[in-house]
mmCIF file of C-alpha atoms in Angstrom:
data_model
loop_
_atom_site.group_PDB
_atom_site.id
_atom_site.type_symbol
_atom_site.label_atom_id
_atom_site.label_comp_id
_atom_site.label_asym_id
_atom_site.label_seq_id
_atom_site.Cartn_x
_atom_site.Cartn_y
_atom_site.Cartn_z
ATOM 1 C CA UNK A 1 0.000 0.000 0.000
ATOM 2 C CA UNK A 2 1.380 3.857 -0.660
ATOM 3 C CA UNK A 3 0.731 5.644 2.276
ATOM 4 C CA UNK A 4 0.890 9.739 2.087
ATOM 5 C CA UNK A 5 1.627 10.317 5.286
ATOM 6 C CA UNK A 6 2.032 14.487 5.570
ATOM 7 C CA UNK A 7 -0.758 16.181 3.151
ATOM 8 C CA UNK A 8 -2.128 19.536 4.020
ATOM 9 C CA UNK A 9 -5.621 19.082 1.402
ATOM 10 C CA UNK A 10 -7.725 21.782 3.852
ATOM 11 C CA UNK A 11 -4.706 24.203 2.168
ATOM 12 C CA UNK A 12 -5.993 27.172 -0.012
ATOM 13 C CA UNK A 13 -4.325 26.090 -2.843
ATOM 14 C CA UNK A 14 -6.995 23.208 -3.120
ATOM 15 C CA UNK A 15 -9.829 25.407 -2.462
ATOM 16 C CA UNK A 16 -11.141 25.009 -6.169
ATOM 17 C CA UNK A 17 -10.529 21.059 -6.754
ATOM 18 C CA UNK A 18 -9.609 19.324 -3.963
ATOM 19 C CA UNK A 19 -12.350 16.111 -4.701
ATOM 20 C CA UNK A 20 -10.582 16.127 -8.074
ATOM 21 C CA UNK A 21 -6.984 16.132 -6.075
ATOM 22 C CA UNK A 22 -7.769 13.052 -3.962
ATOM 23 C CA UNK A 23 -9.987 11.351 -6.970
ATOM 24 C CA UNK A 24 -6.404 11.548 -8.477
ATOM 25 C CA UNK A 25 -4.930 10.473 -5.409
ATOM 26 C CA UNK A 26 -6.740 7.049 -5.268
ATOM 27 C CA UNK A 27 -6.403 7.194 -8.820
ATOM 28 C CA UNK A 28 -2.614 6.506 -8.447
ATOM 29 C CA UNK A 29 -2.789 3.811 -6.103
ATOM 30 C CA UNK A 30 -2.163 6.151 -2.615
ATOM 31 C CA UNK A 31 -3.834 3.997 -0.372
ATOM 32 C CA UNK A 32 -4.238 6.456 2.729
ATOM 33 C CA UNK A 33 -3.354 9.311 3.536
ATOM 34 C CA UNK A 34 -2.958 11.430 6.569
ATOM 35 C CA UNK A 35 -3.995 15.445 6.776
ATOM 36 C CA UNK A 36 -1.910 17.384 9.108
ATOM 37 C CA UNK A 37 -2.903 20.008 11.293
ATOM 38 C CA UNK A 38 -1.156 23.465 11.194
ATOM 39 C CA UNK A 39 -3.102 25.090 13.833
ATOM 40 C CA UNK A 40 -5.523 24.122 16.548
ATOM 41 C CA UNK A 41 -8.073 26.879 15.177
ATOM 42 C CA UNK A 42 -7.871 25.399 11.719
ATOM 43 C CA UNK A 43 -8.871 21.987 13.248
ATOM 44 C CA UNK A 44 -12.429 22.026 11.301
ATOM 45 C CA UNK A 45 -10.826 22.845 8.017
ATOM 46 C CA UNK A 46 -8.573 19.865 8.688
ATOM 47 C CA UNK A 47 -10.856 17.226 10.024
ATOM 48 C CA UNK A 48 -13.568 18.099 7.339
ATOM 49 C CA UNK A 49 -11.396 16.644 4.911
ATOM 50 C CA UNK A 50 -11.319 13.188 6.612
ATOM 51 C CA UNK A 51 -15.030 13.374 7.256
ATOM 52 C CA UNK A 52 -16.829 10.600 5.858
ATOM 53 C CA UNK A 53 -13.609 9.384 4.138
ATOM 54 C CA UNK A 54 -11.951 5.897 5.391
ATOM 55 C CA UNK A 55 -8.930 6.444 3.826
ATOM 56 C CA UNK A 56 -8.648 9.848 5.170
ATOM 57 C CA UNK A 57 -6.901 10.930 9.170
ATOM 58 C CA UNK A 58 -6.193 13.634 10.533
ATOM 59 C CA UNK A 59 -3.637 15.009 13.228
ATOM 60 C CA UNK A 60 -4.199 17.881 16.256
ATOM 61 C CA UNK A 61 -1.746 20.642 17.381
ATOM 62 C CA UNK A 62 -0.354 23.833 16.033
ATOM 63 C CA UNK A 63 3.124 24.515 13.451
ATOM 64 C CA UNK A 64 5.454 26.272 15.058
ATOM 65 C CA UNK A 65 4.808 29.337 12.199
ATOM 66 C CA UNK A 66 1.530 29.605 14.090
ATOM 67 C CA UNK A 67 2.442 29.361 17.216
ATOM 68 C CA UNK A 68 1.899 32.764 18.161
ATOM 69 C CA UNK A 69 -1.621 32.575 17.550
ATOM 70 C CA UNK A 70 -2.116 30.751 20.749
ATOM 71 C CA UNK A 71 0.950 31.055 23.043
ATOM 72 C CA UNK A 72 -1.251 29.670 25.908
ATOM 73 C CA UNK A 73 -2.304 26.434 24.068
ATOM 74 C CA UNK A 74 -2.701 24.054 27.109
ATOM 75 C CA UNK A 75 -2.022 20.339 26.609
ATOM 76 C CA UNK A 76 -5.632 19.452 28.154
ATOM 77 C CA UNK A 77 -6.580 20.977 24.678
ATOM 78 C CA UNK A 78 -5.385 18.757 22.126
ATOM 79 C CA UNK A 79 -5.358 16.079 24.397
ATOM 80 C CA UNK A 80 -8.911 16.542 24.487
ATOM 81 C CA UNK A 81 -9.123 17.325 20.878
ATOM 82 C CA UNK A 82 -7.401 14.147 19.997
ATOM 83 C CA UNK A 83 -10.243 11.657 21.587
ATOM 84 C CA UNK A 84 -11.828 11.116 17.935
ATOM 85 C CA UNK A 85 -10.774 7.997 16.672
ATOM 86 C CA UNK A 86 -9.772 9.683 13.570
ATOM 87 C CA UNK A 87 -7.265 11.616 15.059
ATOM 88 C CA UNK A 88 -4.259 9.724 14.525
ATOM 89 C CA UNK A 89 -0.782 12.240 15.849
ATOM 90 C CA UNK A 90 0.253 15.386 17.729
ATOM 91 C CA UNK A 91 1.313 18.002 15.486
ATOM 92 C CA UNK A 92 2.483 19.231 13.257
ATOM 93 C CA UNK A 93 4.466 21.215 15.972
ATOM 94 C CA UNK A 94 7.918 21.987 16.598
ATOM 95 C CA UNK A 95 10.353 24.804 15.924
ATOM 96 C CA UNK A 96 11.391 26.731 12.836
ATOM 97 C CA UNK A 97 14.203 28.894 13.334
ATOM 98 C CA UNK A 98 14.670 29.823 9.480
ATOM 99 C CA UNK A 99 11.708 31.908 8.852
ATOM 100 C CA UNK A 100 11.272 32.609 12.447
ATOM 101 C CA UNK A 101 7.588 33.551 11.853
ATOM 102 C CA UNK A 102 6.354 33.061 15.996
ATOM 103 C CA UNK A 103 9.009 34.270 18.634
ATOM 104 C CA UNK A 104 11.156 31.571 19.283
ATOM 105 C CA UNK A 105 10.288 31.549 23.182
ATOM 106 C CA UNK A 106 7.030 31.140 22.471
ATOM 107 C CA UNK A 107 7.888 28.431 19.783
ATOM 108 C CA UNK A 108 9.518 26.519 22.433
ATOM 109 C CA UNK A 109 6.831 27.375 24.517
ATOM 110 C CA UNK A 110 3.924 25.583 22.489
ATOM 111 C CA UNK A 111 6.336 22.858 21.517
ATOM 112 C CA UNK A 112 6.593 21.661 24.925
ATOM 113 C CA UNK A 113 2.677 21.644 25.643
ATOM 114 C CA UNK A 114 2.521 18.991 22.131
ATOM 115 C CA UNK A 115 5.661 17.072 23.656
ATOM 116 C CA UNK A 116 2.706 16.887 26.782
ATOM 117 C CA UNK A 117 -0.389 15.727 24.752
ATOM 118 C CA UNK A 118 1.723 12.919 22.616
ATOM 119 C CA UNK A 119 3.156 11.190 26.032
ATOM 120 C CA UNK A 120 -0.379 11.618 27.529
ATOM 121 C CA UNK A 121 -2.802 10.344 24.456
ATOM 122 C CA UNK A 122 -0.431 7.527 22.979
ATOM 123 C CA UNK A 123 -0.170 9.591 20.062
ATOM 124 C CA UNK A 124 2.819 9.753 17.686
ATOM 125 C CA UNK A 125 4.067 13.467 17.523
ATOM 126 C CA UNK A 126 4.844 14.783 13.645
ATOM 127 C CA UNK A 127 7.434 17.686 14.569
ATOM 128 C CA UNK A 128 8.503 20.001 12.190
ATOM 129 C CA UNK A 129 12.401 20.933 12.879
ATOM 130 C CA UNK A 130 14.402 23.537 10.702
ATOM 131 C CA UNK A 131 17.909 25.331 11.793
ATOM 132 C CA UNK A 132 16.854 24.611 15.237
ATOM 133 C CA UNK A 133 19.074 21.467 15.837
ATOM 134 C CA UNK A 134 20.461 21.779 19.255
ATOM 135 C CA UNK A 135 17.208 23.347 20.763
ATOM 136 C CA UNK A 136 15.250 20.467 19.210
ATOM 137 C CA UNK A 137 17.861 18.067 20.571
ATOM 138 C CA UNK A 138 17.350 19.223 24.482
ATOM 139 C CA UNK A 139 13.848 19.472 24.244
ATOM 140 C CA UNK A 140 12.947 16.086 22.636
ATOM 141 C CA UNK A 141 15.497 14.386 25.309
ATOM 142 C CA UNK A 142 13.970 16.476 28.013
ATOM 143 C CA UNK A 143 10.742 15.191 27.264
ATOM 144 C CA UNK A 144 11.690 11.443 26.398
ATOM 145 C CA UNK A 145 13.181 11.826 29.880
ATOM 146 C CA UNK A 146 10.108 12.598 31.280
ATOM 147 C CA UNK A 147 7.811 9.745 29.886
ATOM 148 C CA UNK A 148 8.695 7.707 26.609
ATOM 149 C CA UNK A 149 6.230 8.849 23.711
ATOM 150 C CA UNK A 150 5.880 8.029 19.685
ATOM 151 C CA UNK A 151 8.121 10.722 17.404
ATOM 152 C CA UNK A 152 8.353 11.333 13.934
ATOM 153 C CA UNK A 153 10.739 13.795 12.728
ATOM 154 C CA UNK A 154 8.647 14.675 9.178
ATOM 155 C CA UNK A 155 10.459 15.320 5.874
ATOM 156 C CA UNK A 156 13.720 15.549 7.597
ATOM 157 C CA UNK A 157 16.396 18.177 6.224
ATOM 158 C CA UNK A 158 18.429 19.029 9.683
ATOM 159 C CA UNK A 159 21.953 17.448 9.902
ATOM 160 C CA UNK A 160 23.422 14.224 10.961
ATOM 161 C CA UNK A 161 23.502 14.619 14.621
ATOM 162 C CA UNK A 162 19.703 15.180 15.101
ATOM 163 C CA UNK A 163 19.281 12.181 13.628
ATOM 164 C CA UNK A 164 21.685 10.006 14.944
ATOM 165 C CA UNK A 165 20.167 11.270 18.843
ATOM 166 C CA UNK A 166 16.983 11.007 17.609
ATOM 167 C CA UNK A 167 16.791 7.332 15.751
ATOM 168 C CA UNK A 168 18.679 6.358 19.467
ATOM 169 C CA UNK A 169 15.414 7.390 21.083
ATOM 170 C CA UNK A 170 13.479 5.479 18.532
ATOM 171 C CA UNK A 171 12.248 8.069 15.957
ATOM 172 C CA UNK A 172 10.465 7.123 12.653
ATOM 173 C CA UNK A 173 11.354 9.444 9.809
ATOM 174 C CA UNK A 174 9.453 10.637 6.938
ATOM 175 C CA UNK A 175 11.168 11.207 3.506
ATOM 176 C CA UNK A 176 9.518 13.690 0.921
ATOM 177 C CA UNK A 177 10.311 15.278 -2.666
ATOM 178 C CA UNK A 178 13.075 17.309 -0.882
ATOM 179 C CA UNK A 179 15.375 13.541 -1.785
ATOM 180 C CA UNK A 180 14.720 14.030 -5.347
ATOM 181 C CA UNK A 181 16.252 17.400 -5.844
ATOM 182 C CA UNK A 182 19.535 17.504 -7.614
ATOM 183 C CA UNK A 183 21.299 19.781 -5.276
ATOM 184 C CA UNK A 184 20.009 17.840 -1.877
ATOM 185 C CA UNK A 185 22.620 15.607 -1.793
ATOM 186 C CA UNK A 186 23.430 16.166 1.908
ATOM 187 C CA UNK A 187 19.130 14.821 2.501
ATOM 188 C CA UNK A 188 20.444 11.686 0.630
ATOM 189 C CA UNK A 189 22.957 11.271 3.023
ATOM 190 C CA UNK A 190 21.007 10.922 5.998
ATOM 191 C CA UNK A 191 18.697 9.103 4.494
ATOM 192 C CA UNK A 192 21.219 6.534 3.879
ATOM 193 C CA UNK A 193 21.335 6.463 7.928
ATOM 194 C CA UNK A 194 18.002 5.928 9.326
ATOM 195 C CA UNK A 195 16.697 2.825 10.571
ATOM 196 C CA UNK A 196 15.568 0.676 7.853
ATOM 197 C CA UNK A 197 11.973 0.021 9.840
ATOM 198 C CA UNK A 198 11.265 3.540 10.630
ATOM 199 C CA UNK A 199 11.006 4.916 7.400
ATOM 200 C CA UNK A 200 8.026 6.280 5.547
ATOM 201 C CA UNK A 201 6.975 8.783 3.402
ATOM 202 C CA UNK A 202 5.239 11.897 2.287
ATOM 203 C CA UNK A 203 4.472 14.512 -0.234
ATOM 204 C CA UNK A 204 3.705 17.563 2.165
ATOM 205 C CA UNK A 205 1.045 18.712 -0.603
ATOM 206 C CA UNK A 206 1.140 21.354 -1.735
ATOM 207 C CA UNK A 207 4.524 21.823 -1.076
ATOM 208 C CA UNK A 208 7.728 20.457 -2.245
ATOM 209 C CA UNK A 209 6.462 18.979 -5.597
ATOM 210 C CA UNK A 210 9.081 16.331 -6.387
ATOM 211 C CA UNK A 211 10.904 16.167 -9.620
ATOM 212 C CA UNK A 212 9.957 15.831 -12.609
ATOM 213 C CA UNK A 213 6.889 18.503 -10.798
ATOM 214 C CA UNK A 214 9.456 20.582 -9.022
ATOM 215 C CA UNK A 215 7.876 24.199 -9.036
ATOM 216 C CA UNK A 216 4.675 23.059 -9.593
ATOM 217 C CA UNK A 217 1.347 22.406 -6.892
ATOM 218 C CA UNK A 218 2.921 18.910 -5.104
ATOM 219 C CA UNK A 219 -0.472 16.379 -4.635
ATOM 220 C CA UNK A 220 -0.857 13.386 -3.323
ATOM 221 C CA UNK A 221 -0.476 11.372 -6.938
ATOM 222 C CA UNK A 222 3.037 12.478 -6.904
ATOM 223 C CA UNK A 223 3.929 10.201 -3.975
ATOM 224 C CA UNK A 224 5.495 7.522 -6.355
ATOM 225 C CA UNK A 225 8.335 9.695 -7.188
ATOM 226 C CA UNK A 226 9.181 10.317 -3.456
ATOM 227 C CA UNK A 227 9.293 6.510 -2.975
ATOM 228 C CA UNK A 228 11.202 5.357 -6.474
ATOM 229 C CA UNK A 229 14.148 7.893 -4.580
ATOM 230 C CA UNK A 230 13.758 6.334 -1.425
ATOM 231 C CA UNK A 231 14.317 2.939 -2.968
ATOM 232 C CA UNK A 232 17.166 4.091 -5.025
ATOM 233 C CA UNK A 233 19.227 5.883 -2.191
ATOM 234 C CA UNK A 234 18.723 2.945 0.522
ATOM 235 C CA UNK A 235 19.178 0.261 -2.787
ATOM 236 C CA UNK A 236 15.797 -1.565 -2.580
ATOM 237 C CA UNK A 237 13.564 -2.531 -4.787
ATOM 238 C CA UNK A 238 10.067 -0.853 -5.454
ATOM 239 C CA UNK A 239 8.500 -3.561 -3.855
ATOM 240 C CA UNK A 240 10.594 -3.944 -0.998
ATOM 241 C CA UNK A 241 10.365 -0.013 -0.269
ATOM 242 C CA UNK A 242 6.880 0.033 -0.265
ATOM 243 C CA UNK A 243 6.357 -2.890 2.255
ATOM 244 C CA UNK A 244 8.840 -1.386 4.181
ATOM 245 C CA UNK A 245 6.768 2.069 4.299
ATOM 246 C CA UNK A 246 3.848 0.803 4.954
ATOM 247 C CA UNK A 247 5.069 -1.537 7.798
ATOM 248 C CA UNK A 248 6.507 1.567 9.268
ATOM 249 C CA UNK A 249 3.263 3.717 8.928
ATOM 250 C CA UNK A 250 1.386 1.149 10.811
ATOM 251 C CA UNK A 251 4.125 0.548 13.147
ATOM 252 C CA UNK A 252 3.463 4.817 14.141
ATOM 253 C CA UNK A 253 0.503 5.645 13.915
ATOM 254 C CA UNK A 254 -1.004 2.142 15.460
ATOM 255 C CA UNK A 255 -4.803 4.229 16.009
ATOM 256 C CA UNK A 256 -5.207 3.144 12.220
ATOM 257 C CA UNK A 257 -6.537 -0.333 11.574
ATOM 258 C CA UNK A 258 -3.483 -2.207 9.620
ATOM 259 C CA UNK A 259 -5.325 -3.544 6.524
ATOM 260 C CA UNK A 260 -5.748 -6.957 7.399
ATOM 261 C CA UNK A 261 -7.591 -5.622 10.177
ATOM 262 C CA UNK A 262 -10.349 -3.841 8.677
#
């Protein structure tokens, strides 16, 4: 099964055609796929899209670009929020010290409250890291040291290091059109690192269209190109990459019925 693990379908730019964007998806053989959560306010927007769709989940919590739209967000919230069964992960969430578009106090701040909800509701947490390596570092081994909970460290760009700590403390990893690029070599070489059973991965529609779409609207039908790279860097076959995906996917977010299940 291909499993899109990070789509954003509420997003504007699928405002005019977004039936005709997941027709396409299913179209192409993508299985399931899960639609992430950028901020706690936008949760309708989000969950609508999984509404009456059994191949559709969703995730709770707040990107750290919007995390100064609720610098108070208490983890009774999305703990709370994450009771539907088709809430399936804590995040997005993390910290983004590139664009630095929320304060990063306040970043760290909301962070913390999601690092909260995962450990409390089971829940794997999709962070969102970017030129923030070392802050990341101390607060994901502050809060593993606190009580163990499910991480996945989503279409992964940061160095070496991050990972290395991170895959020690048992995080999955999430590979995206980012490995296709011609100049992302350094991507490629981490990718080359992570454990073989927590891999899995994503489009982030509509962003980060892979080649040959680079520069275009990235959608869920696109996933095939993110996994033909996958299979090429880590030198297994299509086959063998997508069971190993999908294994992985279930293996993290274990609130969605495995398919011999259903």
């Amino acid at each position: 099964m291909l499993i899109d693990s990070h789509v954003n379908l509420h997003a504007p730019q699928f405002a005019e055609d977004q039936a005709e964007v997941i027709a396409r998806a299913r179209a192409a053989g993508i299985g399931l796929m899960v639609n992430i959560c950028d901020r706690v306010s936008n949760l309708p927007a989000v969950r609508a899209v999984a509404d009456g769709q059994s191949d559709i989940w969703y995730t709770v919590g707040t990107h750290p670009h919007e995390a100064k739209e609720n610098p108070s967000l208490a983890a009774e919230t999305l703990i709370e929020l994450a009771r539907s069964p088709r809430a399936v992960g804590i995040g997005e969430c993390g910290l983004d010290y590139h664009y630095d578009l929320s304060p990063r106090d306040i970043q760290r701040q909301v962070f913390a409250v999601h690092l909260d909800a995962a450990r409390a509701t089971g829940l794997p947490l999709v962070v969102h890291t970017r030129e923030a390596d070392a802050d990341m570092l101390a607060m994901l081994e502050a809060g593993q040291a606190a009580g163990p909970f499910k991480l996945l460290l989503h279409c992964y760009t940061s160095g070496p290091e991050l990972a290395e700590r991170a895959a020690e403390m048992g995080a999955w990893f999430s590979v995206s059109g980012i490995a296709t690029f011609k100049a992302a070599e350094d991507v490629r070489a981490v990718i080359r690192t992570m454990p073989e059973d927590r891999i899995i991965v994503e489009t982030d529609c509509p962003y980060l269209a892979p080649t040959p779409y680079r520069g275009r609207r990235n959608e869920p039908a696109y996933l095939p190109h993110v996994l033909a790279r996958l299979a090429e860097i880590r030198g297994w076959s299509a086959e063998e990459a997508e069971a190993r995906a999908e294994k992985a996917f279930f293996d993290l977010f274990d609130r969605i019925p495995r398919p011999e299940a259903r």
